[in-house]
Coordinates of C-alpha atoms and ligand atoms in Angstrom, one line a residue:
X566 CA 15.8 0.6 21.2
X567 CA 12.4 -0.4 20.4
X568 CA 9.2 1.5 20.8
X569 CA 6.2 0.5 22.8
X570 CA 2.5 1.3 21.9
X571 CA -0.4 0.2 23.0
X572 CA -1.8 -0.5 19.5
X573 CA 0.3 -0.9 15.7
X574 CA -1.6 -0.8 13.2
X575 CA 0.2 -2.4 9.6
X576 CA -1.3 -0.5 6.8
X577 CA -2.6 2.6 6.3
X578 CA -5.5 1.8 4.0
X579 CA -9.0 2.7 4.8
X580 CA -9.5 -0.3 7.3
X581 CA -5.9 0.6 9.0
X582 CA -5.9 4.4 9.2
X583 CA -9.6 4.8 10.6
X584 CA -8.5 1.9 13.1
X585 CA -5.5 4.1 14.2
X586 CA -7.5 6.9 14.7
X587 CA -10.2 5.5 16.4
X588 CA -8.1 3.5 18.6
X589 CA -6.3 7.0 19.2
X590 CA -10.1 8.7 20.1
X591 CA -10.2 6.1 22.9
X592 CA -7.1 6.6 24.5
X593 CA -4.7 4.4 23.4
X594 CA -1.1 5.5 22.5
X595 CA -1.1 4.3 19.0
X596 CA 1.2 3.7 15.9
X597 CA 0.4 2.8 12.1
X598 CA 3.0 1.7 9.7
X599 CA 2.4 2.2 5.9
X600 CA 4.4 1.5 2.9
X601 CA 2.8 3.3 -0.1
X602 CA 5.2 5.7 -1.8
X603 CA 4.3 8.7 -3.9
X604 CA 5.9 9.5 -6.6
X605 CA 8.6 11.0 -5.1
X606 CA 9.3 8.3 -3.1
X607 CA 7.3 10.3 -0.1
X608 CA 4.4 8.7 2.0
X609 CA 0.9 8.3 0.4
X610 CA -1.3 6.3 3.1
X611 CA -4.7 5.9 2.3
X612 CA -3.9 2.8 0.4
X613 CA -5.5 1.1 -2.4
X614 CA -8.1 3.1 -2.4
X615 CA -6.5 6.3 -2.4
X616 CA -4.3 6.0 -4.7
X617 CA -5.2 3.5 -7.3
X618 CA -8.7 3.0 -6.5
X619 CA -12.2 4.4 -5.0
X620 CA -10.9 7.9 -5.2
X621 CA -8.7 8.5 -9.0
X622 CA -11.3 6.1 -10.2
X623 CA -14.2 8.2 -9.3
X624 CA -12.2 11.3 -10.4
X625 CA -11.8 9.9 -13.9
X626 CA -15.5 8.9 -14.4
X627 CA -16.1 12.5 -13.7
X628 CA -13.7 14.0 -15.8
X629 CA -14.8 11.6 -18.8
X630 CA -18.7 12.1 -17.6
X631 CA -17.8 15.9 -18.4
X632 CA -16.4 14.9 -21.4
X633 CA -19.5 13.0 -22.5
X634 CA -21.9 15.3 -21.5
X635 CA -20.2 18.3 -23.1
X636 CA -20.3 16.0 -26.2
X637 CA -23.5 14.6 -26.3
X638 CA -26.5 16.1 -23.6
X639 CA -25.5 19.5 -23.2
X640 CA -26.8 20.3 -26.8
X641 CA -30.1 19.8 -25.7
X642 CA -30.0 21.9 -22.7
X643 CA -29.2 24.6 -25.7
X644 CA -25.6 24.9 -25.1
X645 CA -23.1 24.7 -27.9
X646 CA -19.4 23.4 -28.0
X647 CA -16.9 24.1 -31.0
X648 CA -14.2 21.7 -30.9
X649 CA -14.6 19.8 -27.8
X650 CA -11.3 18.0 -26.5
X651 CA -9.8 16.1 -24.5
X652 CA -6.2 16.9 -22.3
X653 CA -5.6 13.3 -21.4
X654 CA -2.2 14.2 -19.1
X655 CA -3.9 17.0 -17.6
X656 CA -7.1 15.0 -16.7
X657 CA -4.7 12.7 -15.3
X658 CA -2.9 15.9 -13.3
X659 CA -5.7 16.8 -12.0
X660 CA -7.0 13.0 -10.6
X661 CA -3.1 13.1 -9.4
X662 CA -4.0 16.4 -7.3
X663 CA -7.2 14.6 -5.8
X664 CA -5.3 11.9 -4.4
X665 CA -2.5 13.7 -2.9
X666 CA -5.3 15.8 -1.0
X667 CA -6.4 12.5 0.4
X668 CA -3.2 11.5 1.0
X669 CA -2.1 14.6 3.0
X670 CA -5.3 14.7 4.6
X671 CA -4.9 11.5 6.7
X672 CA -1.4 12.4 7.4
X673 CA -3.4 15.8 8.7
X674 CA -5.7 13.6 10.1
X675 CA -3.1 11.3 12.5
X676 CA -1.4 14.8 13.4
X677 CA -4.7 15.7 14.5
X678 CA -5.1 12.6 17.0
X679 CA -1.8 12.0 17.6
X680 CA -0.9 8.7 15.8
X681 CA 2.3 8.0 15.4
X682 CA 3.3 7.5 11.8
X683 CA 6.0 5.3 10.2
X684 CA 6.8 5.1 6.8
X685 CA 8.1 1.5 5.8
X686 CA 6.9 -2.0 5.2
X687 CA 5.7 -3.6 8.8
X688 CA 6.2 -7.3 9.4
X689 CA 6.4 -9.2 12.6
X690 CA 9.7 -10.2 13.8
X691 CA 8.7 -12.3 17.5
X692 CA 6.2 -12.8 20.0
X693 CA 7.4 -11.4 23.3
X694 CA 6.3 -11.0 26.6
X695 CA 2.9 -9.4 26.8
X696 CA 2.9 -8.5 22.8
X697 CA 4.4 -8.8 19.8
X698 CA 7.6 -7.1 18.1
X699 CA 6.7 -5.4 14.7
X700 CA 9.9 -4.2 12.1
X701 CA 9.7 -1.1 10.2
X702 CA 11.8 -1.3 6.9
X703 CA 11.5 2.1 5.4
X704 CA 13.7 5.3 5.0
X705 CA 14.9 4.1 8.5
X706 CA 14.5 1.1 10.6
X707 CA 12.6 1.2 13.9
X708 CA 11.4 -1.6 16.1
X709 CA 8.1 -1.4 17.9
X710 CA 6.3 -3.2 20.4
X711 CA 2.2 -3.4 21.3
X712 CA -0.2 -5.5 23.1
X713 CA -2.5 -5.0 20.2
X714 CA -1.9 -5.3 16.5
X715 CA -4.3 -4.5 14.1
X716 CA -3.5 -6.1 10.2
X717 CA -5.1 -4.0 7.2
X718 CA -2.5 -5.1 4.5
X719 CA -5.3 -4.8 1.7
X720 CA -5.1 -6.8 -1.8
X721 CA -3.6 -6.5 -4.9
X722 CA -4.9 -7.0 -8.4
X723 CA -5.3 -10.6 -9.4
X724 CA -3.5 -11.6 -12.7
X725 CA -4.5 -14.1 -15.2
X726 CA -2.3 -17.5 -14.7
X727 CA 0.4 -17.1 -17.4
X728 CA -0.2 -13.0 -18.2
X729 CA 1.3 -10.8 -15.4
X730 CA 0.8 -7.3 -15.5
X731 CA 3.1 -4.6 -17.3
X732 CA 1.3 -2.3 -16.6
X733 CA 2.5 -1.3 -20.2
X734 CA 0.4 -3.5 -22.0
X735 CA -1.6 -5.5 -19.6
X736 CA -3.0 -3.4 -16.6
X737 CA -4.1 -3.8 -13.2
X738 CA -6.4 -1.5 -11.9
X739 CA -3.4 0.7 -11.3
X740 CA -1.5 0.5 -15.0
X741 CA -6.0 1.3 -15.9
X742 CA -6.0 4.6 -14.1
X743 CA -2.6 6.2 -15.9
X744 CA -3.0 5.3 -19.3
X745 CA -1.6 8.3 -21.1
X746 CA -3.8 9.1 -24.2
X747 CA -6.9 7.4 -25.4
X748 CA -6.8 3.6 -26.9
X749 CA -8.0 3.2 -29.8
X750 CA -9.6 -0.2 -29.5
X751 CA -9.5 -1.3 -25.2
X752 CA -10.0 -4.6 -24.1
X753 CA -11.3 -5.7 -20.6
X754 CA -11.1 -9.1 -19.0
X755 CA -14.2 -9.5 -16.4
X756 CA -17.1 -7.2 -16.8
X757 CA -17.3 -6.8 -12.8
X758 CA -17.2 -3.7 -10.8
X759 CA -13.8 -2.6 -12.1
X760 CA -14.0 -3.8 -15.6
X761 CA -17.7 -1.5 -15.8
X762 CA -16.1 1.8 -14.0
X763 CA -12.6 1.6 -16.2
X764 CA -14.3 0.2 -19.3
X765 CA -17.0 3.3 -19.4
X766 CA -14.2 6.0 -18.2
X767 CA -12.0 5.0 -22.0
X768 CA -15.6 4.4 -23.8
X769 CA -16.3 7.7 -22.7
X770 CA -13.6 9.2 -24.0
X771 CA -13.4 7.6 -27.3
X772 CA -12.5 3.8 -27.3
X773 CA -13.9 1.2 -29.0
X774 CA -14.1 -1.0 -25.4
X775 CA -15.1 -4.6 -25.3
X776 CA -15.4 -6.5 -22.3
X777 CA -14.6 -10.3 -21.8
X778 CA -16.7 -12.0 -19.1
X779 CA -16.7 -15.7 -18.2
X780 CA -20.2 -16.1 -16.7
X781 CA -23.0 -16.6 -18.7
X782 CA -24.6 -14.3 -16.2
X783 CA -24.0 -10.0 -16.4
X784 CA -23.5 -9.0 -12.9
X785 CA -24.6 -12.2 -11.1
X786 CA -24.6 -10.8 -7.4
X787 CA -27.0 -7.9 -8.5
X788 CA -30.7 -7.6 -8.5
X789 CA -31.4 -9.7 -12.1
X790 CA -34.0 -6.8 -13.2
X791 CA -31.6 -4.0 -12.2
X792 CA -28.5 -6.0 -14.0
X793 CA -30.7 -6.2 -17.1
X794 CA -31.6 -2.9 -17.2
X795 CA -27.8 -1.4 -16.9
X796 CA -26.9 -3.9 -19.5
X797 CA -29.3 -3.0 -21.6
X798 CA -27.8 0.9 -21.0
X799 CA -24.2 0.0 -20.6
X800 CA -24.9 -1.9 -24.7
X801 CA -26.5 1.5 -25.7
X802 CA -23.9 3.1 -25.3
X803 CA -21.4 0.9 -26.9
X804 CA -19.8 -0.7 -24.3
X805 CA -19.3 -4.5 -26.1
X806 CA -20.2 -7.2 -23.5
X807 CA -19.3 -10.8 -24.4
X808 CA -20.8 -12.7 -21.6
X809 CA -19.8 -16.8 -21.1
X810 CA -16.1 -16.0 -22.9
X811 CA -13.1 -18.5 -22.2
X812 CA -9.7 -16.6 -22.4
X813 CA -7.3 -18.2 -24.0
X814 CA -3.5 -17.1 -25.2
X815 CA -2.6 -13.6 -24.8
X816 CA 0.1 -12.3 -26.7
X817 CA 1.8 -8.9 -26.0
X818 CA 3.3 -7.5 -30.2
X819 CA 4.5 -4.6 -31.1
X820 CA 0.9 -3.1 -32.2
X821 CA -1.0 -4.2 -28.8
X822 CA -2.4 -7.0 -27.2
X823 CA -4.0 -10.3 -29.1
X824 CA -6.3 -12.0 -26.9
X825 CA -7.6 -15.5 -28.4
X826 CA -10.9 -16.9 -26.4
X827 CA -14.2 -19.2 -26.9
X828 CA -17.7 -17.2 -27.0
X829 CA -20.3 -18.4 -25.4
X830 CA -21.1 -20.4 -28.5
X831 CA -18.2 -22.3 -28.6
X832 CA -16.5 -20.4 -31.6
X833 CA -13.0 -19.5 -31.6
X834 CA -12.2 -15.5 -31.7
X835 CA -9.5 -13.4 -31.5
X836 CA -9.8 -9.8 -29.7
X837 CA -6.9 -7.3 -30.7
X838 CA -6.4 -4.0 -28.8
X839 CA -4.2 -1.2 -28.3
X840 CA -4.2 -2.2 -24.5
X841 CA -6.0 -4.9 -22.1
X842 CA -7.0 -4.3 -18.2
X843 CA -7.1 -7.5 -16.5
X844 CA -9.7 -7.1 -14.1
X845 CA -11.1 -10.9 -12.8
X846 CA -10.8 -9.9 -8.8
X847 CA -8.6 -9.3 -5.8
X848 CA -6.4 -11.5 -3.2
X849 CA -5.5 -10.6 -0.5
X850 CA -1.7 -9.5 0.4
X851 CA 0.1 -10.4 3.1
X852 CA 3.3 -10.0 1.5
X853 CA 6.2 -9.1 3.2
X854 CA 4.2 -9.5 6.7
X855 CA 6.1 -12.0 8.3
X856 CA 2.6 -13.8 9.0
X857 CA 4.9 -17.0 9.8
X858 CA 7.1 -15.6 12.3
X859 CA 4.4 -15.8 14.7
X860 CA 2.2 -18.2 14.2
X861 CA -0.3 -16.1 12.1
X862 CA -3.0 -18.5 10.4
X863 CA -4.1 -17.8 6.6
X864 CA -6.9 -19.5 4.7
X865 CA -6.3 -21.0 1.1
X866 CA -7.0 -18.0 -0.7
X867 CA -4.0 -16.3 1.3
X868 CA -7.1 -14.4 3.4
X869 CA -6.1 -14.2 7.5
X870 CA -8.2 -16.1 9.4
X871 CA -10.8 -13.9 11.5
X872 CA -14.0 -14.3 13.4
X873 CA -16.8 -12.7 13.1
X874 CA -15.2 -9.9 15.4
X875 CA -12.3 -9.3 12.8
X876 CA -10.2 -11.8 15.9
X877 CA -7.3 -14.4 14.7
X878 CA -5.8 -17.1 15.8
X879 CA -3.4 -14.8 18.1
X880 CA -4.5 -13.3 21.1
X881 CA -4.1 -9.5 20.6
X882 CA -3.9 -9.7 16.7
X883 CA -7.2 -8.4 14.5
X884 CA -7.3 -8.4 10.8
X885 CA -10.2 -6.2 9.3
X886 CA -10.2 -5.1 5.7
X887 CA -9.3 -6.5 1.9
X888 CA -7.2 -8.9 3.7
X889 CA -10.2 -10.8 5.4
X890 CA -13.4 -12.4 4.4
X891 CA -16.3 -10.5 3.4
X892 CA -16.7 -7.8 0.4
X893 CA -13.8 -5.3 -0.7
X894 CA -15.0 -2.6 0.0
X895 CA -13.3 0.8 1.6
X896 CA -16.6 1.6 4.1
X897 CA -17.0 -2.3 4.7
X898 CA -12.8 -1.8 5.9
X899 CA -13.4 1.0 7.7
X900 CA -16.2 -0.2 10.1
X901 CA -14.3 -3.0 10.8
X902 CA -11.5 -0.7 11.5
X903 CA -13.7 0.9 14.0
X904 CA -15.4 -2.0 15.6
X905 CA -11.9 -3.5 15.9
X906 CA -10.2 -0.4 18.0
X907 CA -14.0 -0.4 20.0
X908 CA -13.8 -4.2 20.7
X909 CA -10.0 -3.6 22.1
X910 CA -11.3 -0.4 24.9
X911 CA -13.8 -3.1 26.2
X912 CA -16.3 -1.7 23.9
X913 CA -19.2 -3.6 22.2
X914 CA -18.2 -2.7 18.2
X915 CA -20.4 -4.2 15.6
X916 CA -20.9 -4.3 11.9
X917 CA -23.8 -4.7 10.2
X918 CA -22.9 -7.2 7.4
X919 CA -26.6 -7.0 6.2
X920 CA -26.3 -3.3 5.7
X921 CA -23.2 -2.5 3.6
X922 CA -24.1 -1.0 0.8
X923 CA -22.9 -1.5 -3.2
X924 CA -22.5 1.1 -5.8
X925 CA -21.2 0.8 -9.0
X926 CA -20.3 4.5 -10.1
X927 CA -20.8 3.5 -13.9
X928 CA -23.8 5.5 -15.8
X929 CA -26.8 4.8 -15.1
X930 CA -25.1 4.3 -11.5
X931 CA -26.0 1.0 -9.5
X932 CA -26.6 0.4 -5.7
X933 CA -28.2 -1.4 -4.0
X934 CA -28.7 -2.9 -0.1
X935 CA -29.6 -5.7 1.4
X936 CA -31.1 -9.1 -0.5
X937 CA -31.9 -9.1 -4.1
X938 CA -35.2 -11.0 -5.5
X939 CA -33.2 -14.2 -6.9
X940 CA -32.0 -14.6 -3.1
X941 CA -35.5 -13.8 -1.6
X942 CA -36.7 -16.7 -4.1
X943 CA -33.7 -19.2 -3.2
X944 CA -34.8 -18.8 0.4
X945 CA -38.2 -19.4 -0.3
X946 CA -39.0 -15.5 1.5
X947 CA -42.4 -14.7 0.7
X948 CA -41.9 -10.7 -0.2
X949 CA -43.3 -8.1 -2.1
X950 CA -41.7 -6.0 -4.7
X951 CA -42.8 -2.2 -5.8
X952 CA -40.5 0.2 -8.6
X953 CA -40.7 3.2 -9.4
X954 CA -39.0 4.2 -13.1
X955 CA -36.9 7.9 -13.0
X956 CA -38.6 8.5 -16.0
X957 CA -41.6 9.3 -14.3
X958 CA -39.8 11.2 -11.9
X959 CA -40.0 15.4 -12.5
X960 CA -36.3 15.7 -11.5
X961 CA -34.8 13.1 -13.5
X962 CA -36.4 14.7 -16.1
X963 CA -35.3 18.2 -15.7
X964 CA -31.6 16.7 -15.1
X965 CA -32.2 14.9 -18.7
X966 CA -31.5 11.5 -17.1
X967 CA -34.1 9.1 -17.1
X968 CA -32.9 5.6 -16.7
X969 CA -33.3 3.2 -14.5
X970 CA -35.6 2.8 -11.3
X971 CA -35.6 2.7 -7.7
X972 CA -36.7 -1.4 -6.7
X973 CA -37.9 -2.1 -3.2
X974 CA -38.4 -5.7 -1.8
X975 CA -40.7 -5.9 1.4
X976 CA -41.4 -9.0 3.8
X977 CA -44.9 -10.1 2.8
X978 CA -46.0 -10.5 6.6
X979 CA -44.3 -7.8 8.4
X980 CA -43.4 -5.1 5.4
X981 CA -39.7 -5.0 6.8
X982 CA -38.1 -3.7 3.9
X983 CA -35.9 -6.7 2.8
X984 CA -33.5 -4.8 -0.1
X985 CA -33.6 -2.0 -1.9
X986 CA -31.7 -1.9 -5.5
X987 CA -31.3 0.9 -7.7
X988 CA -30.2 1.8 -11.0
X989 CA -30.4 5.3 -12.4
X990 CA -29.0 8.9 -11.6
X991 CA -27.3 9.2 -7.9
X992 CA -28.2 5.4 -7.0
X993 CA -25.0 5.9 -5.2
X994 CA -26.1 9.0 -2.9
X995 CA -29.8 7.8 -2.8
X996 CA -29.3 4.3 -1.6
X997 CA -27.9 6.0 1.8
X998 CA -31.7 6.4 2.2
X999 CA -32.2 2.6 2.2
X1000 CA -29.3 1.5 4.4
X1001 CA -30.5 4.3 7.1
X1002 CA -34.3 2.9 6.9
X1003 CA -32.7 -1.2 6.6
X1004 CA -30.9 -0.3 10.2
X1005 CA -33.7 0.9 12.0
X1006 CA -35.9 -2.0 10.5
X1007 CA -38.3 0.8 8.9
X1008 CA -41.3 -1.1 6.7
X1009 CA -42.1 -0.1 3.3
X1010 CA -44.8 1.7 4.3
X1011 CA -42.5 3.7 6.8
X1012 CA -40.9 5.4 3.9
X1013 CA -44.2 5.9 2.0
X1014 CA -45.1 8.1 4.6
X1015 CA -42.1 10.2 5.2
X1016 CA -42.3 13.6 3.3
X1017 CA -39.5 13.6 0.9
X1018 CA -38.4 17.1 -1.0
X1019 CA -39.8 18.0 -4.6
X1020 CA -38.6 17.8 -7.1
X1021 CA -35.8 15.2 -5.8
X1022 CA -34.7 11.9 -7.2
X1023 CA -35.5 10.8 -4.0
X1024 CA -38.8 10.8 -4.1
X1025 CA -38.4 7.8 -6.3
X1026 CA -37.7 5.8 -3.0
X1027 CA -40.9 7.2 -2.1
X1028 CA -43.0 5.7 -4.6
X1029 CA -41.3 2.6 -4.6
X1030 CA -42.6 2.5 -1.1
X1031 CA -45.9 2.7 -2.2
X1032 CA -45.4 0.8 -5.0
X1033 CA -45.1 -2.5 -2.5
X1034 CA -48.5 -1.1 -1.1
X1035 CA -49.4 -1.1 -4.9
X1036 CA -50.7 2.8 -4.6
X1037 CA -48.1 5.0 -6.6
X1038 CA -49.1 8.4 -6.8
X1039 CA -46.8 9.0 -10.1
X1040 CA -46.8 6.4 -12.2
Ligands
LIG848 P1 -5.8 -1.2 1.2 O1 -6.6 0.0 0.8 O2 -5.4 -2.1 0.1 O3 -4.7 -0.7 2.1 C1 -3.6 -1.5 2.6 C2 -2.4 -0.7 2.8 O4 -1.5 -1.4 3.6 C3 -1.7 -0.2 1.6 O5 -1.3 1.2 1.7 C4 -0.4 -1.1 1.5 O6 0.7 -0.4 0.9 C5 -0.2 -1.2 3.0 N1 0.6 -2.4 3.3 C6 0.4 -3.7 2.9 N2 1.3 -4.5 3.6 C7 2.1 -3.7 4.4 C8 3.1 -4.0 5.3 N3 3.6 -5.2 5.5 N4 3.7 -2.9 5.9 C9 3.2 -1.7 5.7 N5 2.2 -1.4 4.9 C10 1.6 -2.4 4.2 N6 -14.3 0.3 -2.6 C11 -15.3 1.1 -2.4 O7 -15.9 0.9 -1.3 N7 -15.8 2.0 -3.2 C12 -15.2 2.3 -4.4 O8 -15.6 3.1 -5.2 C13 -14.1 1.5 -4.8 N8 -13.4 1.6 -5.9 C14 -12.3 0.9 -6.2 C15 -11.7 1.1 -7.4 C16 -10.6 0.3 -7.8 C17 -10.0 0.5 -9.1 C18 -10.1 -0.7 -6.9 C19 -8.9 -1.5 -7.2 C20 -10.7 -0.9 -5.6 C21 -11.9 -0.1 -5.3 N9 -12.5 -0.3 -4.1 C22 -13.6 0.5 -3.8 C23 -12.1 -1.3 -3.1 C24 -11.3 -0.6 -2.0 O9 -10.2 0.1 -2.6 C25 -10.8 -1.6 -1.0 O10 -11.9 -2.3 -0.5 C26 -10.1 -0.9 0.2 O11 -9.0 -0.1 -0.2 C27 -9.6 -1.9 1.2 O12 -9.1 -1.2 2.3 P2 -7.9 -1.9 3.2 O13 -7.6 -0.9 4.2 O14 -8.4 -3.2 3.6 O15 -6.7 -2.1 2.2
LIG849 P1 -15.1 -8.4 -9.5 O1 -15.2 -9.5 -8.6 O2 -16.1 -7.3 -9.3 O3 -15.4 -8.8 -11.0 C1 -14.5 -9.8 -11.6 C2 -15.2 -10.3 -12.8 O4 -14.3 -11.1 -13.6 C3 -16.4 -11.3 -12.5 O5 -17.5 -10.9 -13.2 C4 -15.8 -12.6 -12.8 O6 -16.8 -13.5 -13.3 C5 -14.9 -12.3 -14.0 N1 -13.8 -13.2 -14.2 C6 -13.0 -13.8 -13.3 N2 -12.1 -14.6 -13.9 C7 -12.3 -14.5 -15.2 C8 -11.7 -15.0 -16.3 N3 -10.6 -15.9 -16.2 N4 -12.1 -14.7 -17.5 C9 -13.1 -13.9 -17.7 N5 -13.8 -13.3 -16.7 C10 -13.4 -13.6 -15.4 O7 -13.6 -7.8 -9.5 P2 -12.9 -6.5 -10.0 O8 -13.8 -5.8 -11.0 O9 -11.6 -6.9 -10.4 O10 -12.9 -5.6 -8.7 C11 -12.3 -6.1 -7.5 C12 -13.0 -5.7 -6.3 O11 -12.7 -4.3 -6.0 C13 -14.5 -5.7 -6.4 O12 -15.1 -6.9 -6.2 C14 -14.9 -4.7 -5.4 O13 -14.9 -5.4 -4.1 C15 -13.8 -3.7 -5.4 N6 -14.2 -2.5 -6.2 C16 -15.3 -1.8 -5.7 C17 -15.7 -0.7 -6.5 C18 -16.9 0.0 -6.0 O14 -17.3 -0.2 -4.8 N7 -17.5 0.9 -6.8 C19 -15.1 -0.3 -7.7 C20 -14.0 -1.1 -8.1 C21 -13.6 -2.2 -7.4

């Protein structure tokens, strides 16, 4: 006997379970099907980014930013330490605890609006009349049938032609995140927004990490003046960049990983570590779907097919998350999620593609919105630029943390703030600022004259504001 719904969601990441439950807000009777195990076998939704991304990732950079404050700063605030350590299996524990509240909070969560949940892997089995039939293969076997399905099958970790993951030796993002005890020497491959965040968690707590990069460029998509100041901060403190590398041969021994490659000069060199993360990028998964069985198109990257309303080629069937164009990124899934369940009650959802913000939870943390300079340029925009630096800011120098600076970018004509990039203390909480100001269409000198607390960080935005305006009151 099959079930009907009037919405299945497959996958119960961040772009599948806020569909579900929005799609449950507005009425409809809806299901979500989600495969992650715990390890007990158990259900864990919340997907990638629960369980081996956004959230143990952030857990571990602030178990090993304790770590390296207690070793390094707070002896200046007057505070001594005798014989710092470091638990690494109960630091793990305790990122182990913060997922499962996330986990059991969604499972809270579609309790609370009445989602049904299934446990399994979700692929389609037929079209039929007025919908389509979805399998659940999990603890037991259900059949269910909707009018509207909604895919959020995520990614996986991309692995280098030739090297798959062991997640002994060579780690994904998820083998990254459960390393036991500290490597001695660590070796990343791709100095992008995982190889930064997992690179500084094990430099943090004592490894000798280098990083392998194949552009000549660090952080290409960032603002250049921003991505030249964190690399400047990120080589302070010892993480070892080789930009414009060429991997070659990696071989897995008995005392770690040997990873020959070409730097940027064209010499041959070897790199030899106790363990290497692999982290060049994402693709997106559609394992295991059935996309074939109805019908379902896929670009050449293995990405569904979607309009710019998350729509694919089947009537009825959205794709919003990982799996689809755009960035990969949790909020970027979710308000597609949301958009997604408005578009299907008749609703006008939208996303704001101009508006998602970055952050790169490394310290000096990055984010940034909107365009950076180099685009501005490559369009020919004709903009103006103010910064402020957090070292003239009286917060940032209370906290001790000084780095960095709060960039804004300004249409010359109009003063419509154009991008806003940051790199310094709570970039990641103070860009929120920016987005809020870029959706309203707010001019520089809109945030120049909004009061903003003192002493706050924020006030950096502040006089970045009126640094376009070229009148900072600080600096
Ligand atoms: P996913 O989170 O991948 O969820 C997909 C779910 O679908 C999974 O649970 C999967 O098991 C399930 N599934 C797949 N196929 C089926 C099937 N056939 N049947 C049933 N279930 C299925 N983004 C940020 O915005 N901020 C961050 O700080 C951040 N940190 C990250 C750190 C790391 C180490 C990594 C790897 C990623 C990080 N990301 C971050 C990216 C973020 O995790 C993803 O963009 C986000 O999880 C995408 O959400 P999604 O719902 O599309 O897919
Ligand atoms: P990424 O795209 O951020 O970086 C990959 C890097 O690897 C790039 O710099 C690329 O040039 C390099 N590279 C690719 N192939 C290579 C090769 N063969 N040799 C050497 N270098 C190579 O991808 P990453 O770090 O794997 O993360 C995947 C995605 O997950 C991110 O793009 C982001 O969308 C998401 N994420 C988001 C986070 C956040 O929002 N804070 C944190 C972590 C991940």
């Amino acid at each position: 006997m099959s079930k009907t719904f009037d919405v299945i969601v497959i996958g119960g990441g961040p772009g599948g379970y806020i569909a579900a439950i929005r799609a449950a807000q507005l009425g409809f009777n809806t299901a979500c099907i989600d495969e992650w195990k715990n390890s007990k076998g158990g259900p864990a939704p919340g997907g990638t980014c629960t369980n081996v991304g956004c959230i143990p990732s952030k857990a571990l950079l602030q178990s090993s930013e304790h770590f390296e404050h207690a070793g390094h700063a707070f002896a200046d605030h007057g505070i001594g330490l005798k014989d710092l350590s470091i638990d690494v299996p109960k630091m793990l524990a305790r990122k182990d605890t913060v997922v499962k509240q996330n986990n059991d909070g969604i499972l809270y969560l579609f309790k609370k609006n009445k989602v049904s949940f299934f446990h399994g892997r979700g692929s389609f089995v037929k079209a039929v009349d007025g919908g389509y039939e979805v399998q659940v293969a999990g603890a037991t076997a259900e059949t269910l049938v909707a009018k509207q399905v909604i895919v959020a099958t995520g990614s996986n970790a991309r692995a280098l032609p030739g090297t798959p993951f062991d997640e002994e030796n060579i780690l994904s993002n998820d083998g990254a995140l459960r390393v036991g005890a500290v490597p001695k020497k660590l070796g990343l491959i791709g100095s992008g927004v995982i190889g930064l965040e997992m690179g500084s968690v094990w430099r943090r707590l004592g490894a000798e990490v280098t990083i392998l990069e194949g552009l000549p460029t660090f952080l290409g998509a960032v603002d250049e003046q921003i991505a030249k100041e964190a690399h400047k901060a990120f080589t302070k403190q010892g993480l070892k960049i080789e930009l414009g590398v060429k991997v070659g041969e990696i071989k897995v021994g008995k005392k770690g990983v040997s990873v020959a490659f070409t730097n940027a000069k064209g010499d041959a060199q070897t790199l030899d570590v106790d363990k290497l993360i692999v982290s060049i990028g994402r693709v997106p998964n559609t394992v295991g779907l059935n996309a074939e069985a109805v019908g379902l198109a896929l670009d050449e990257r293995g990405a569904i097919v979607v309009d710019a309303e998350c729509r694919t080629n089947l009537p009825g069937v959205w794709a919003v998350g990982d799996v689809v164009r755009g960035p990969m990124l949790a909020h970027k899934a979710e308000e597609e999620g949301v958009a997604v369940a408005e578009r299907i009650a008749g609703q006008h959802g939208h996303v704001n593609f101009n508006t998602i913000p970055w952050v790169i939870y490394t310290s000096p943390e990055i984010a940034w919105v909107g365009e950076t300079e180099q685009q501005l340029k490559a369009r020919g925009a004709a903009y103006k630029s103010g910064s402020f630096p957090f070292m003239a800011n009286g917060r940032a120098r209370a906290l001790g943390d000084t780095t960095g600076m709060v960039k804004m970018l300004a249409d010359a004509k109009t003063d419509e703030i154009l991008g806003v990039h940051i790199v310094g203390p709570m970039a990641s909480e103070l860009i929120a600022e920016a987005v809020v100001a870029m959706e309203f269409k707010a001019s520089s000198e809109d945030i120049a004259r909004i009061c903003h607390a003192h002493p706050s960080l924020s006030e950096s935005t502040k006089e970045a504001a009126l640094a376009v305006d070229k009148r900072t009151l600080n600096f």
